[in-house]
Structures are given as C-alpha cells and as structure tokens.
Coordinates of C-alpha atoms in Angstrom, one line a residue:
M22 CA 15.8 -0.5 -32.8
N23 CA 12.6 -0.7 -34.8
K24 CA 12.7 3.0 -35.6
L25 CA 15.9 2.6 -37.6
R26 CA 14.0 0.2 -39.9
I27 CA 11.0 2.3 -40.5
G28 CA 12.5 4.2 -43.5
Q29 CA 11.5 7.3 -45.3
G30 CA 8.2 5.9 -46.3
A31 CA 7.1 5.5 -42.7
C32 CA 8.4 9.0 -41.9
L33 CA 6.3 10.4 -44.6
L34 CA 3.2 8.6 -43.4
C35 CA 3.8 9.8 -39.9
C36 CA 4.3 13.4 -41.0
A37 CA 1.2 13.2 -43.1
S38 CA -1.0 12.1 -40.2
L39 CA 0.5 14.4 -37.6
M40 CA -1.9 17.3 -37.8
F41 CA -5.0 15.2 -37.7
T42 CA -3.8 13.0 -34.9
L43 CA -2.8 16.0 -32.7
K44 CA -6.2 17.6 -33.2
A45 CA -8.0 14.4 -32.3
D46 CA -5.8 14.1 -29.2
M47 CA -6.6 17.8 -28.3
T48 CA -10.3 17.1 -28.5
M49 CA -10.0 14.0 -26.3
T50 CA -7.9 15.9 -23.7
A51 CA -10.3 18.8 -23.5
A52 CA -13.2 16.5 -22.9
K53 CA -11.7 14.9 -19.8
S54 CA -13.2 15.8 -16.5
M55 CA -11.3 17.7 -13.7
P56 CA -11.1 14.7 -11.4
M57 CA -9.4 12.6 -14.1
H58 CA -6.8 15.4 -14.7
A59 CA -6.0 15.3 -11.0
A60 CA -5.6 11.5 -11.1
T61 CA -3.3 11.7 -14.1
S62 CA -1.2 14.4 -12.4
Q63 CA -0.9 12.3 -9.3
Q64 CA 0.1 9.2 -11.3
S65 CA 2.8 11.2 -13.2
S66 CA 4.2 12.5 -9.9
Q67 CA 4.5 9.0 -8.5
A68 CA 6.2 7.8 -11.7
G69 CA 9.1 10.2 -11.1
E70 CA 11.0 11.9 -13.9
E71 CA 11.1 9.0 -16.4
S72 CA 8.8 9.1 -19.3
Y73 CA 8.5 7.6 -22.8
I74 CA 7.5 9.6 -25.9
C75 CA 7.1 8.9 -29.6
P76 CA 9.7 10.9 -31.7
M77 CA 7.2 11.3 -34.5
H78 CA 4.0 11.8 -32.4
P79 CA 5.1 13.7 -29.3
H80 CA 1.5 13.7 -27.8
I81 CA 1.9 9.9 -27.4
H82 CA 3.6 9.5 -24.0
Q83 CA 3.5 6.9 -21.2
D84 CA 5.4 5.9 -18.0
E85 CA 6.7 2.6 -19.3
H86 CA 8.5 1.4 -22.5
G87 CA 6.3 0.4 -25.5
T88 CA 5.5 1.3 -29.1
C89 CA 3.6 4.1 -30.7
P90 CA 0.0 3.0 -31.5
I91 CA 0.1 5.2 -34.7
C92 CA 3.3 4.4 -36.4
G93 CA 4.7 1.5 -34.4
M94 CA 8.0 3.2 -33.6
D95 CA 9.7 2.4 -30.2
L96 CA 9.0 5.1 -27.6
V97 CA 12.1 7.0 -26.5
Q98 CA 13.0 7.6 -22.9
T99 CA 12.9 11.2 -21.8
Q100 CA 13.0 13.3 -18.7
R101 CA 10.2 15.4 -17.3
T102 CA 9.4 16.9 -14.0
A103 CA 6.2 16.3 -12.0
E104 CA 5.2 19.9 -12.9
Q105 CA 5.6 19.2 -16.6
A106 CA 3.6 16.0 -16.3
S107 CA 0.8 17.9 -14.6
K108 CA 0.7 20.4 -17.4
I109 CA 0.5 17.7 -20.0
A110 CA -2.5 16.2 -18.3
Q111 CA -4.3 19.4 -17.3
A112 CA -3.4 22.3 -19.7
P113 CA -5.6 22.6 -22.8
V114 CA -3.8 22.3 -26.1
K115 CA -3.7 25.5 -28.1
E116 CA -4.9 24.8 -31.7
E117 CA -2.8 27.5 -33.2
L118 CA 0.3 25.6 -32.0
L119 CA -0.9 22.6 -34.0
S120 CA -1.6 24.5 -37.1
S121 CA 1.8 26.2 -37.2
S122 CA 5.4 24.8 -37.0
S123 CA 8.5 25.9 -35.1
I124 CA 11.7 27.0 -36.5
V125 CA 14.4 24.3 -36.5
T126 CA 18.0 25.4 -36.3
V127 CA 20.8 23.1 -37.6
K128 CA 24.5 23.5 -36.8
P129 CA 26.3 24.6 -39.9
E130 CA 28.6 21.6 -39.7
S131 CA 25.6 19.3 -39.8
L132 CA 24.0 20.7 -42.9
T133 CA 26.4 18.7 -45.2
I134 CA 26.0 15.5 -43.2
M135 CA 22.2 15.7 -43.5
G136 CA 22.5 16.2 -47.2
L137 CA 20.3 19.3 -47.3
K138 CA 19.8 20.9 -50.7
T139 CA 18.0 24.2 -51.2
A140 CA 16.2 25.7 -54.2
K141 CA 14.7 29.1 -55.0
V142 CA 11.0 29.7 -55.4
E143 CA 10.9 31.3 -58.8
K144 CA 8.7 32.1 -61.8
K145 CA 9.1 30.0 -64.9
V146 CA 7.2 29.5 -68.1
F147 CA 5.5 26.3 -67.0
P148 CA 6.9 23.3 -68.9
T149 CA 4.8 22.7 -72.0
Q150 CA 4.7 19.0 -71.8
I151 CA 2.7 16.3 -70.0
E152 CA 4.7 13.0 -69.7
T153 CA 2.9 9.9 -68.7
Y154 CA 3.0 6.1 -69.3
G155 CA 0.6 4.3 -71.7
T156 CA -0.3 0.9 -73.0
V157 CA -0.6 0.0 -76.7
A158 CA -3.8 -1.5 -78.1
Y159 CA -4.9 -2.3 -81.6
N160 CA -7.0 0.3 -83.3
E161 CA -10.5 -1.1 -83.2
D162 CA -11.7 1.3 -85.9
T163 CA -9.4 -0.4 -88.5
A164 CA -9.6 -4.0 -87.1
T165 CA -11.9 -6.7 -88.4
N166 CA -13.7 -9.2 -86.3
F167 CA -13.7 -12.3 -88.6
V168 CA -17.0 -14.1 -87.7
A169 CA -19.1 -17.0 -88.8
R170 CA -22.1 -16.0 -90.9
T171 CA -23.7 -19.3 -90.3
E172 CA -23.1 -22.2 -87.9
G173 CA -20.6 -24.9 -88.9
W174 CA -17.2 -26.5 -88.2
V175 CA -13.7 -25.3 -88.7
D176 CA -12.5 -28.0 -91.1
K177 CA -9.0 -26.7 -91.5
L178 CA -7.0 -23.7 -90.1
H179 CA -4.5 -22.1 -92.5
T180 CA -3.4 -19.6 -89.8
L181 CA -2.5 -21.5 -86.6
H182 CA -1.6 -18.8 -84.1
E183 CA -1.6 -15.1 -83.4
G184 CA 0.9 -12.7 -84.7
I185 CA 0.8 -14.0 -88.3
R186 CA 0.7 -11.3 -91.0
V187 CA -2.0 -11.8 -93.7
K188 CA -2.9 -10.0 -96.9
K189 CA -6.3 -9.4 -98.3
G190 CA -7.5 -12.5 -100.2
D191 CA -5.3 -15.0 -98.1
T192 CA -7.3 -18.1 -97.1
L193 CA -7.6 -18.2 -93.3
L194 CA -9.6 -21.4 -92.8
D195 CA -11.9 -24.0 -94.5
F196 CA -15.4 -23.9 -93.1
Y197 CA -18.0 -26.7 -93.4
S198 CA -21.6 -25.7 -92.9
P199 CA -24.7 -27.7 -93.9
D200 CA -26.5 -24.3 -94.6
L201 CA -23.7 -23.2 -96.9
L202 CA -23.8 -26.5 -98.7
M203 CA -27.6 -26.2 -99.3
A204 CA -27.1 -22.6 -100.5
Q205 CA -24.6 -23.8 -103.1
D206 CA -26.9 -26.5 -104.3
G207 CA -29.8 -24.1 -104.5
F208 CA -27.8 -21.7 -106.6
V209 CA -26.7 -24.4 -109.1
V210 CA -30.2 -25.8 -109.4
S211 CA -31.6 -22.3 -109.9
L212 CA -29.1 -21.6 -112.7
K213 CA -30.2 -24.8 -114.5
N214 CA -33.9 -24.2 -114.1
N215 CA -33.8 -20.6 -115.0
F216 CA -31.5 -21.0 -118.0
S217 CA -34.5 -21.9 -120.2
F218 CA -36.5 -18.8 -119.2
G219 CA -33.9 -16.3 -120.0
G220 CA -34.4 -12.6 -119.8
E221 CA -35.2 -10.7 -116.7
R222 CA -36.5 -13.7 -114.7
Q223 CA -33.2 -15.5 -115.1
A224 CA -31.2 -12.4 -114.2
F225 CA -33.3 -12.0 -111.0
F226 CA -32.9 -15.5 -109.6
D227 CA -29.2 -15.4 -110.6
K228 CA -28.7 -12.2 -108.6
V229 CA -30.6 -13.6 -105.5
G230 CA -28.5 -16.8 -105.5
R231 CA -25.2 -14.9 -105.8
E232 CA -26.2 -12.4 -103.0
K233 CA -27.0 -15.3 -100.7
L234 CA -23.7 -16.9 -101.2
R235 CA -21.9 -13.6 -100.8
L236 CA -23.6 -13.0 -97.4
Y237 CA -22.4 -16.4 -96.3
G238 CA -18.8 -15.3 -97.0
L239 CA -18.0 -16.5 -100.4
T240 CA -15.9 -14.3 -102.6
H241 CA -16.8 -13.2 -106.2
E242 CA -14.2 -15.6 -107.6
D243 CA -15.7 -18.5 -105.6
I244 CA -19.2 -17.8 -106.8
E245 CA -18.1 -17.5 -110.4
Q246 CA -16.2 -20.8 -110.2
L247 CA -19.4 -22.5 -108.8
A248 CA -21.6 -21.0 -111.5
Q249 CA -19.2 -22.3 -114.3
T250 CA -18.5 -25.8 -112.9
G251 CA -21.6 -26.5 -110.9
E252 CA -19.4 -28.5 -108.4
L253 CA -20.4 -28.1 -104.8
K254 CA -17.6 -27.6 -102.2
Q255 CA -18.0 -29.5 -98.9
S256 CA -15.7 -26.9 -97.2
I257 CA -15.6 -23.3 -98.3
P258 CA -12.4 -21.3 -98.0
L259 CA -12.9 -18.2 -96.0
K260 CA -10.5 -15.4 -96.9
A261 CA -9.1 -12.2 -95.3
N262 CA -10.9 -9.0 -96.4
Q263 CA -7.9 -6.7 -95.4
D264 CA -4.2 -6.6 -94.8
G265 CA -3.1 -6.9 -91.2
I266 CA -1.9 -9.0 -88.3
I267 CA -3.9 -11.6 -86.5
T268 CA -4.1 -10.2 -83.0
E269 CA -6.6 -12.6 -81.5
M270 CA -7.3 -16.3 -82.3
D271 CA -10.6 -17.7 -80.9
V272 CA -10.9 -21.1 -82.5
D273 CA -8.9 -24.3 -83.1
Q274 CA -9.2 -26.8 -85.9
G275 CA -12.3 -28.9 -85.6
D276 CA -14.2 -26.4 -83.4
F277 CA -18.0 -25.9 -83.9
V278 CA -18.9 -22.3 -84.3
D279 CA -22.3 -20.8 -83.8
K280 CA -23.7 -18.1 -86.2
G281 CA -22.0 -14.9 -85.2
G282 CA -19.2 -16.6 -83.4
R283 CA -15.8 -15.1 -83.8
F284 CA -12.9 -16.9 -85.5
M285 CA -10.2 -14.2 -85.1
V286 CA -9.3 -10.5 -85.1
I287 CA -7.3 -9.0 -87.9
A288 CA -5.8 -5.6 -87.1
D289 CA -4.2 -3.0 -89.3
M290 CA -1.1 -2.1 -87.2
R291 CA -0.2 0.9 -89.3
S292 CA -2.1 2.8 -86.6
V293 CA -2.7 1.9 -83.0
W294 CA -4.4 3.2 -79.9
V295 CA -2.4 4.2 -76.8
Y296 CA -4.3 4.4 -73.5
A297 CA -2.7 6.8 -71.0
N298 CA -3.6 8.2 -67.6
I299 CA -3.4 12.0 -66.9
P300 CA -3.1 13.3 -63.3
E301 CA -5.9 15.4 -62.1
Q302 CA -3.7 18.5 -61.8
Q303 CA -2.8 18.3 -65.5
I304 CA -6.3 17.8 -67.0
A305 CA -6.7 21.5 -67.9
Q306 CA -3.7 21.2 -70.2
L307 CA -5.4 18.6 -72.4
D308 CA -7.4 21.4 -74.1
Q309 CA -4.1 23.1 -75.2
T310 CA -2.4 19.9 -76.4
N311 CA -1.3 20.3 -80.0
Q312 CA 1.2 17.5 -80.5
V313 CA 1.5 14.0 -79.1
E314 CA 4.8 12.0 -79.3
I315 CA 5.3 8.4 -78.3
T316 CA 8.6 6.8 -77.3
S317 CA 9.4 3.2 -76.2
Q318 CA 12.3 1.6 -74.3
A319 CA 12.2 -1.2 -76.9
F320 CA 13.1 1.2 -79.7
P321 CA 14.9 4.1 -77.9
D322 CA 15.9 5.8 -81.2
L323 CA 12.4 5.9 -82.6
K324 CA 9.4 8.3 -82.1
W325 CA 5.9 8.1 -83.3
Q326 CA 3.4 11.0 -83.8
G327 CA -0.2 11.0 -82.7
K328 CA -3.2 13.0 -81.4
I329 CA -5.8 12.8 -78.6
D330 CA -8.6 10.6 -79.9
Y331 CA -10.8 10.3 -76.8
V332 CA -11.0 11.8 -73.3
G333 CA -12.6 9.8 -70.5
A334 CA -15.8 11.0 -68.9
A335 CA -14.7 10.4 -65.3
L336 CA -11.6 10.0 -63.1
D337 CA -10.5 6.7 -61.8
P338 CA -11.5 7.0 -58.0
S339 CA -8.5 4.8 -57.0
T340 CA -5.9 6.9 -58.7
N341 CA -7.5 10.2 -59.3
M342 CA -6.4 10.0 -62.9
L343 CA -8.3 10.6 -66.2
K344 CA -7.9 8.0 -69.0
V345 CA -7.3 9.3 -72.5
R346 CA -6.9 7.4 -75.8
L347 CA -4.3 8.5 -78.3
L348 CA -4.4 7.7 -82.0
V349 CA -0.8 7.0 -83.1
E350 CA 0.4 6.5 -86.6
T351 CA 2.9 3.5 -86.9
P352 CA 3.8 3.0 -90.5
D353 CA 6.7 0.7 -89.4
E354 CA 4.2 -1.4 -87.4
K355 CA 6.8 -1.8 -84.5
L356 CA 4.4 -1.0 -81.7
K357 CA 2.6 -4.1 -80.5
P358 CA -0.6 -4.5 -78.3
N359 CA 0.1 -4.4 -74.6
M360 CA 3.5 -2.8 -75.1
R361 CA 4.4 -0.1 -72.4
V362 CA 5.3 3.3 -73.9
T363 CA 5.8 6.9 -72.8
A364 CA 3.4 9.5 -74.0
H365 CA 4.7 13.1 -74.4
L366 CA 1.8 15.6 -74.8
H367 CA 3.1 19.0 -75.9
T368 CA 1.0 22.0 -75.0
E369 CA 1.0 25.6 -76.1
A370 CA 3.4 28.0 -74.3
E371 CA 1.9 29.9 -71.3
S372 CA 2.8 32.8 -69.0
A373 CA 5.3 32.4 -66.2
R374 CA 4.1 30.6 -63.0
L375 CA 5.5 30.3 -59.5
V376 CA 7.1 26.9 -59.2
V377 CA 9.3 24.7 -57.0
P378 CA 11.0 21.4 -57.8
N379 CA 8.7 18.4 -57.4
E380 CA 11.0 16.7 -54.8
A381 CA 10.4 19.7 -52.4
I382 CA 6.7 18.8 -52.0
I383 CA 5.7 16.9 -48.8
P384 CA 2.3 15.2 -49.1
A385 CA 0.4 15.8 -45.8
A386 CA -3.0 14.4 -46.5
R387 CA -5.4 14.2 -49.4
N388 CA -5.0 17.5 -51.3
E389 CA -2.8 18.9 -48.5
Y390 CA 0.9 19.6 -49.0
R391 CA 3.8 21.1 -47.0
I392 CA 7.2 22.6 -47.9
V393 CA 10.2 23.2 -45.6
K394 CA 11.2 26.9 -46.0
A395 CA 14.7 28.2 -45.3
V396 CA 14.3 31.1 -42.8
T397 CA 18.1 31.7 -42.6
A398 CA 21.1 29.8 -43.8
N399 CA 20.7 27.2 -41.0
S400 CA 17.1 27.8 -39.8
F401 CA 14.1 26.1 -41.3
Q402 CA 10.3 26.1 -40.9
T403 CA 7.5 23.9 -42.3
V404 CA 4.7 25.8 -44.2
S405 CA 1.5 24.7 -45.8
V406 CA 1.1 25.3 -49.5
K407 CA -1.6 25.0 -52.1
I408 CA -0.4 23.5 -55.4
G409 CA -1.6 23.8 -58.9
R410 CA -0.3 22.0 -62.0
V411 CA 2.4 19.4 -61.9
S412 CA 4.9 18.7 -64.7
Q413 CA 7.8 16.3 -65.0
H414 CA 10.1 18.5 -62.9
Y415 CA 8.1 21.3 -61.3
T416 CA 5.0 21.9 -59.3
E417 CA 3.1 25.2 -59.4
I418 CA 2.6 27.0 -56.1
L419 CA -0.7 28.9 -55.8
S420 CA -0.3 30.1 -52.2
G421 CA 2.0 29.7 -49.2
L422 CA 5.3 30.9 -50.7
E423 CA 6.6 34.0 -52.4
E424 CA 9.0 34.5 -55.2
G425 CA 12.6 34.5 -54.2
E426 CA 12.2 32.5 -51.0
Q427 CA 14.5 29.5 -50.4
I428 CA 13.1 26.1 -49.8
V429 CA 14.6 22.7 -49.0
A430 CA 14.5 20.3 -51.9
A431 CA 16.4 17.4 -50.3
G432 CA 16.6 16.2 -46.7
Q433 CA 13.4 18.0 -45.8
F434 CA 11.6 15.1 -44.2
L435 CA 13.7 15.1 -41.0
L436 CA 13.3 18.9 -40.7
D437 CA 9.6 18.7 -41.2
A438 CA 9.3 16.1 -38.5
E439 CA 11.5 18.1 -36.1
S440 CA 9.6 21.3 -36.8
N441 CA 6.2 19.7 -36.0
L442 CA 7.7 18.0 -33.0
Q443 CA 8.8 21.3 -31.6
A444 CA 5.5 22.9 -32.3
S445 CA 3.7 20.2 -30.4
L446 CA 6.1 20.5 -27.4
K447 CA 5.2 24.1 -27.0
R448 CA 2.1 23.0 -25.1
L449 CA 4.3 21.6 -22.2

C-alpha cells in the first residue's frame, strides 16, 4: 500500500500540519447550515456501517475508497454506526480537543519492538560550543588584485594557470603597451636634454619621469636599467609585489586588457576567511565566543585557530541563519578556497539550563515544537514545548516540561501521530 512507502519524512509532515488542518476543518463544519447536516446524516445512514478514514488525518472520512487530499495516504476502511456518522456531520468540534492530545497506552511487550527510548528532562550546563559548517575563501585583506595600469596586450604569460605559488619579484607576464613605450622614450629623452642643465631642474624632471614609469608598474630596478642603458623595451615584465598563490587567473596570452582590467589575484594563504552560518537560536552565543577552532575532513589530525571577523547584518530568509566570517590563521597553507570545513565556536561557561536530547524534538510548524512525554512506563502523551538554544546534542526547554520528567527520544513519531489521532476521535 502507498502508506507503507510514505516514510518517516511524510509522517513528520503530516504531524506538523495536523493542528492547523483540524482547526480549518472545524471552522468549515461549524459554518454549514442545518439542512446540510441533515442531508449528510441521511447519506451516512444509507451508506451503512462502512467508512474510510485517513490514519494521519482522522477528520478526512468518506464512504468510498480513495486517498487523503492532504498527505496522499490510502484511506483505511473502518466501521461506524449511523448514529456516529450523524454525530460527525452535526456535532460541533470542541477546540480544546484539538489543542490537547490523548494518552496512548502501549503493551509492555510492544515497547521493545517499537524501539522506544526514553530520556530524562534535566538541567545541564549548556554545551559551550557552536558547531557549524563553513566554506574557505581567500583573505581579501591580504590579497592583491594584479591589474593593468594602462591598456595593452599580454605579450607572454610566465604563470599559465591558477594554484602556482609566486614570490615577491617573480615575473608574472610581459606586457606591451604603446603608452608605456612612449613613457620610456620620454624619460630617456628627458634625461639627455636635462643633463646639460644640471642642478635642481635636472633633478625635478628626472623625478617626474621615474614616478610616471613607477605608476605604470615598472620596478626600481627596471627604471635604473633604462636610465643607464637608454634602451627601450617593447614589452615590460610585470612582477609580483607579494608572496602568495595565484587564486584567480583572468587573462590568456595575447589578450588585450583595458586600463584597470585585472590580470590575476595573488592571495597570501597564511590566513584565510571561513564563511559559516549560525542558527537563529544560537545567535546570542556569538557575543560570548572567545575561541574559534577549524577542522577539516581532508586533514583530520589538524586544527586551526581563528576568531570572529564579521557578523552579518540580517538573517537569510530561506534558512533563518546568520552568516558570519571567521579569520583563521593557516601558517601551513593547507586550507584552500572553496574547501568545506567544520567551525567550532567555543563560548564561556553558563549556568545550568533545562534540556532534552535534540532527537526528542518534533517540529510541528514554524517556531512550534512538540515532545512525547512518558506518563507511565507504557503510557505516553504529546505536549507542546517552547525551545531556546540548540547545541550539537541538546535543546533548551523554556516551557512545557519540568525537570525529572521522562520523554521519548526515539520512536516518538508513531506515538505522536496516535496521540493526536485519539484526541481527534474524541469528537465522535
């Protein structure tokens, strides 16, 4: 049957929508006129005792086989008398029955088969760590955008692809530019013409010519060589101004580049940025974070230290998470851009809080949650709770439970569905 293929995910979806669907059905039932109630009662009487009902949404019932319009499960055949059918159609639904749940009793021999596991609601010093996933990016504060200071052509590339490590002073490419060629010629002519003047005038024109060449990207050594030899270079070697790794390559050999166009990016990978997302419930802990530790599956034995560098101004509406940027020191340069890592944000110790295991929480709707409470050894009831902070293993309970109570931490979804089913059937 289809219902055997729905799986736990569908059960969770059905449970989450149960309260809202029942209330909507209650409103529609109450709005019906009396003649329509009588007609429904008459039809139910003619239909006999056979009826079909959705196991997850008991208010969905009809006289012939079909599927639930909410979850798609096959309707299950059941028995009801004409008197019960009349009550379903005519009697108003009590809202308090929909806002509470019934106690479900399970035979002791069935507890093991169902795989039920219980846990105690207790106070613990809330775990002083936020654990989340992050993505590595190069540190833009220590990276250099290597750009063209005048238009021209890439005559020759000495670094052909990304990932190459370069040192300060290494030649990255040879660049041909008519403007640069004219600047060299002007500098050489100026030196010859001003040589006869001497003194301050010669020094002034010499300084102006050198500064112009420097702004075009020539190094001090290149300018000195030009001053001594007077030989113009058709293509000027452009050199790295820092140690690092080429993380982005934007040109190929022979490309024309406009003034301000980027050749490549050189990043110092001895420090990197890690972008991580923090759940809404854990945002308050960021102010108390005093240590950041990064781990990676690529290097399971290594750890890197860091700190919070930037906190986003708004939550992502699609995930309800806040983006933070972590500055991480990587002297070994093993973390690479776009690598997935785990961020451990350690916070200061706090006072004890009422907590339950994360797996005991049943999401019901947006910002609404339920837990199955153990009333006795084999009796259970679903209760609504308000949650606070969430850690790797525990969820803080703000209301709905008391310390010492037993709750179900595994197998609770079936109990939750049955408890709500029984609560709904109380209106019959």
